[in-house]
Amino acid sequence: MRYNRWALYGLLCLAAIMIMAPVFIMISTSLKSMDEIRNGSIFTLPADPSFAAWSKAWLGDCTQTLGKKCGGLSSSFMTSVQIVIPALFLSVGLGAVTGYSLAVWKMKGANVMFAALLVGMFIPPQVTLYPLIIMIRELGIFGSIPGLILVHVIWGVAFTTMMFRNFFKTVPQDLLKAARIDGAGFWALFWHVMLPLSLPILGVAMILQFTYIWNDFLLGLTFGGRSGQPMTVALNNLVGSQFGEKEYNVDMAATMLTALPTLAVYLLSGRLFVRGIAAGAVKG
Amino acid sequence: MAEPAPDVLQRSDDQKPPIKSGKKRWRPQWSAGVALIPAMTITIVCFYGFIIWTFVISLTRSRLLPVYKFTGFDQYVRLFANERWWTAMQNLAIHGFLFIGGCVVFGYLLAILIDRGVKAEGMFRTLFMLPLSMSFIVTGVIWQWVMNPGLGLQEAVRALGWASFEFNWIVRPDRSIYTLAIAGIWQQVGLCMALFLAGLRNIDPNIWKASRVDGIPVWRVYLHIITPMMRTVFFTVFILMSAIVMKAFDLVVALTGGGPGFSSDLPARFVVDHILNRQELGLGAAGAFVLLCTVIAVISPYIYFELKKERSGRGH
């Protein structure tokens, strides 16, 4: 029995080490100099940790530019923030209202509409990509931040609606009755009763939408153009660029910078993230 | 299907004094209808309308821009004669098998280990799910560095004394597809673990009591009693992971770039490449439509299952 416990903890620790190793290697590489990377091993700790690569990844290298910007990730970080914040609130807000409307005001066809929306979550974004490009271009917002916000709302609404609709379905009918007898209309019921009730699910939806939008690559690549390039796209360009010598420490620092916001949200939110991630896994 | 609308919605309107004039009263139901308009527009236009549009484009000879000169199923004929497409489809099968299999096996094992009642359970769970919060791009870049044959894992293990150690899959056309599964499993295994763990926690504790009384070894209880009881969880995990596999685009781009050559290409990347970079809109649209059909084939049992569950009352 005792040996079994040791084996159990041994296996769990082994798994934890294997999962954490790449993260550890990323951080440790980002703190090394290129000389140390060339002569050492990825397992060793940095002998003389320095944030030089981090500042280079963030600000870029202004000595080698050809009349362009310095090429750091700071500008695309700002772009990502400008995309994520409005897209987050719009998609969660629209999902809350739609989910409320579908769950509480059972109209004709509400179930059909919900099924259509549910199926929509599984559609690979590649299938509707080109028509979406035409639509965004016709609206005159292609290659800009508003265009990307709209695209993220379109792709996020199925998921947020599903979360809220399934939650609102569990609200007891008596509560709704009481509110209706007090004269609450559509919006009053939403603002004063349903939305306050849904705070936990609101948290889950916000956390996951933040993670999805921040981590998106395909939409940013397609709709961002030059001026609306989010951080994931900039990271991929930085790592993929073939100019000069490869600087793995800068690559890893840039990767860490891109991962930090969602990592922080994950570590701070704890259980809320876990609650929603299963429901959202199907999303594109 | 339509559950009876709660009569309170109608009654409360009746309770108010009727409005005299011929002006129609604004009912809350109409607000509800209006509130549905944005989501309904998105669903009808941007989901289903655009799918039809893509299908129409796939029947034309469009290259750089959509041209509505129909050529029947020519693009599909070209697609199925395209060697790169078949490489991508074959890779999808290999990657799907390894990735889904790996996630299910390792995720289930981790869930069982945690379910044995360990201290610091929360810490292990947090660590196992940590990669999930990172994007596929970040995952791809990290693993590209770890698997770098010059300075990465291969060199590090050789430096430890195992001089003949070889791990250069990422630059080998016959092995690069397997690197996708390694990085993908690393990222998604935590999700599978969480789903399996939730399933294990739903198992009736009396089963454990009874099996202890009968003296059945723990591993046999898991294999012969618990695992068959978990079949709906296995089904869900399988569907979720298939959905991820079929959309896999970011990870290939960041990890191998589809290479060397097109040896680790996947259909989702084939489609995006032909639509955005290669001025082969019609061919890309045909590929996208075939991809959609593959998704539907795998997903429809799940949707059917979900909607049936919905109809027969909520909950499990």
Short mmCIF file of N, CA, C and O in Angstrom, two decimals, chain B residues 10-21 23 25-26:
data_model
loop_
_atom_site.label_atom_id
_atom_site.label_comp_id
_atom_site.label_asym_id
_atom_site.label_seq_id
_atom_site.Cartn_x
_atom_site.Cartn_y
_atom_site.Cartn_z
N GLN B 10 -48.49 35.60 -20.45
CA GLN B 10 -49.71 36.16 -21.01
C GLN B 10 -50.54 36.84 -19.92
O GLN B 10 -51.03 37.92 -20.07
N ARG B 11 -50.65 36.14 -18.78
CA ARG B 11 -51.57 36.62 -17.76
C ARG B 11 -51.18 38.02 -17.28
O ARG B 11 -52.04 38.87 -17.06
N SER B 12 -49.92 38.25 -17.11
CA SER B 12 -49.52 39.53 -16.56
C SER B 12 -49.93 40.68 -17.48
O SER B 12 -50.17 41.77 -17.02
N ASP B 13 -49.99 40.39 -18.77
CA ASP B 13 -50.46 41.43 -19.67
C ASP B 13 -51.94 41.72 -19.44
O ASP B 13 -52.37 42.86 -19.48
N ASP B 14 -52.69 40.63 -19.19
CA ASP B 14 -54.12 40.81 -18.99
C ASP B 14 -54.42 41.58 -17.71
O ASP B 14 -55.43 42.24 -17.60
N GLN B 15 -53.53 41.43 -16.72
CA GLN B 15 -53.80 42.07 -15.45
C GLN B 15 -53.76 43.58 -15.53
O GLN B 15 -54.36 44.27 -14.74
N LYS B 16 -53.01 44.08 -16.49
CA LYS B 16 -52.92 45.53 -16.61
C LYS B 16 -54.17 46.05 -17.31
O LYS B 16 -54.76 45.34 -18.13
N PRO B 17 -54.56 47.28 -17.00
CA PRO B 17 -55.75 47.80 -17.67
C PRO B 17 -55.52 47.86 -19.17
O PRO B 17 -54.43 48.27 -19.60
N PRO B 18 -56.48 47.44 -19.93
CA PRO B 18 -56.31 47.46 -21.39
C PRO B 18 -56.20 48.89 -21.90
O PRO B 18 -56.80 49.80 -21.36
N ILE B 19 -55.43 49.04 -22.90
CA ILE B 19 -55.26 50.38 -23.48
C ILE B 19 -56.39 50.61 -24.46
O ILE B 19 -56.71 49.72 -25.27
N LYS B 20 -56.97 51.81 -24.38
CA LYS B 20 -58.22 52.03 -25.10
C LYS B 20 -58.02 52.17 -26.60
O LYS B 20 -58.65 51.48 -27.40
N SER B 21 -57.13 53.04 -26.96
CA SER B 21 -57.06 53.41 -28.38
C SER B 21 -56.69 52.21 -29.25
O SER B 21 -56.32 51.16 -28.76
N LYS B 23 -54.15 51.89 -30.83
CA LYS B 23 -52.69 51.71 -30.87
C LYS B 23 -52.32 50.34 -30.33
O LYS B 23 -52.83 49.92 -29.30
N ARG B 25 -50.31 47.54 -28.41
CA ARG B 25 -49.45 47.54 -27.24
C ARG B 25 -48.12 46.87 -27.53
O ARG B 25 -48.07 45.85 -28.21
N TRP B 26 -47.06 47.42 -27.02
CA TRP B 26 -45.74 46.82 -27.19
C TRP B 26 -45.57 45.73 -26.16
O TRP B 26 -45.55 45.97 -24.97
#
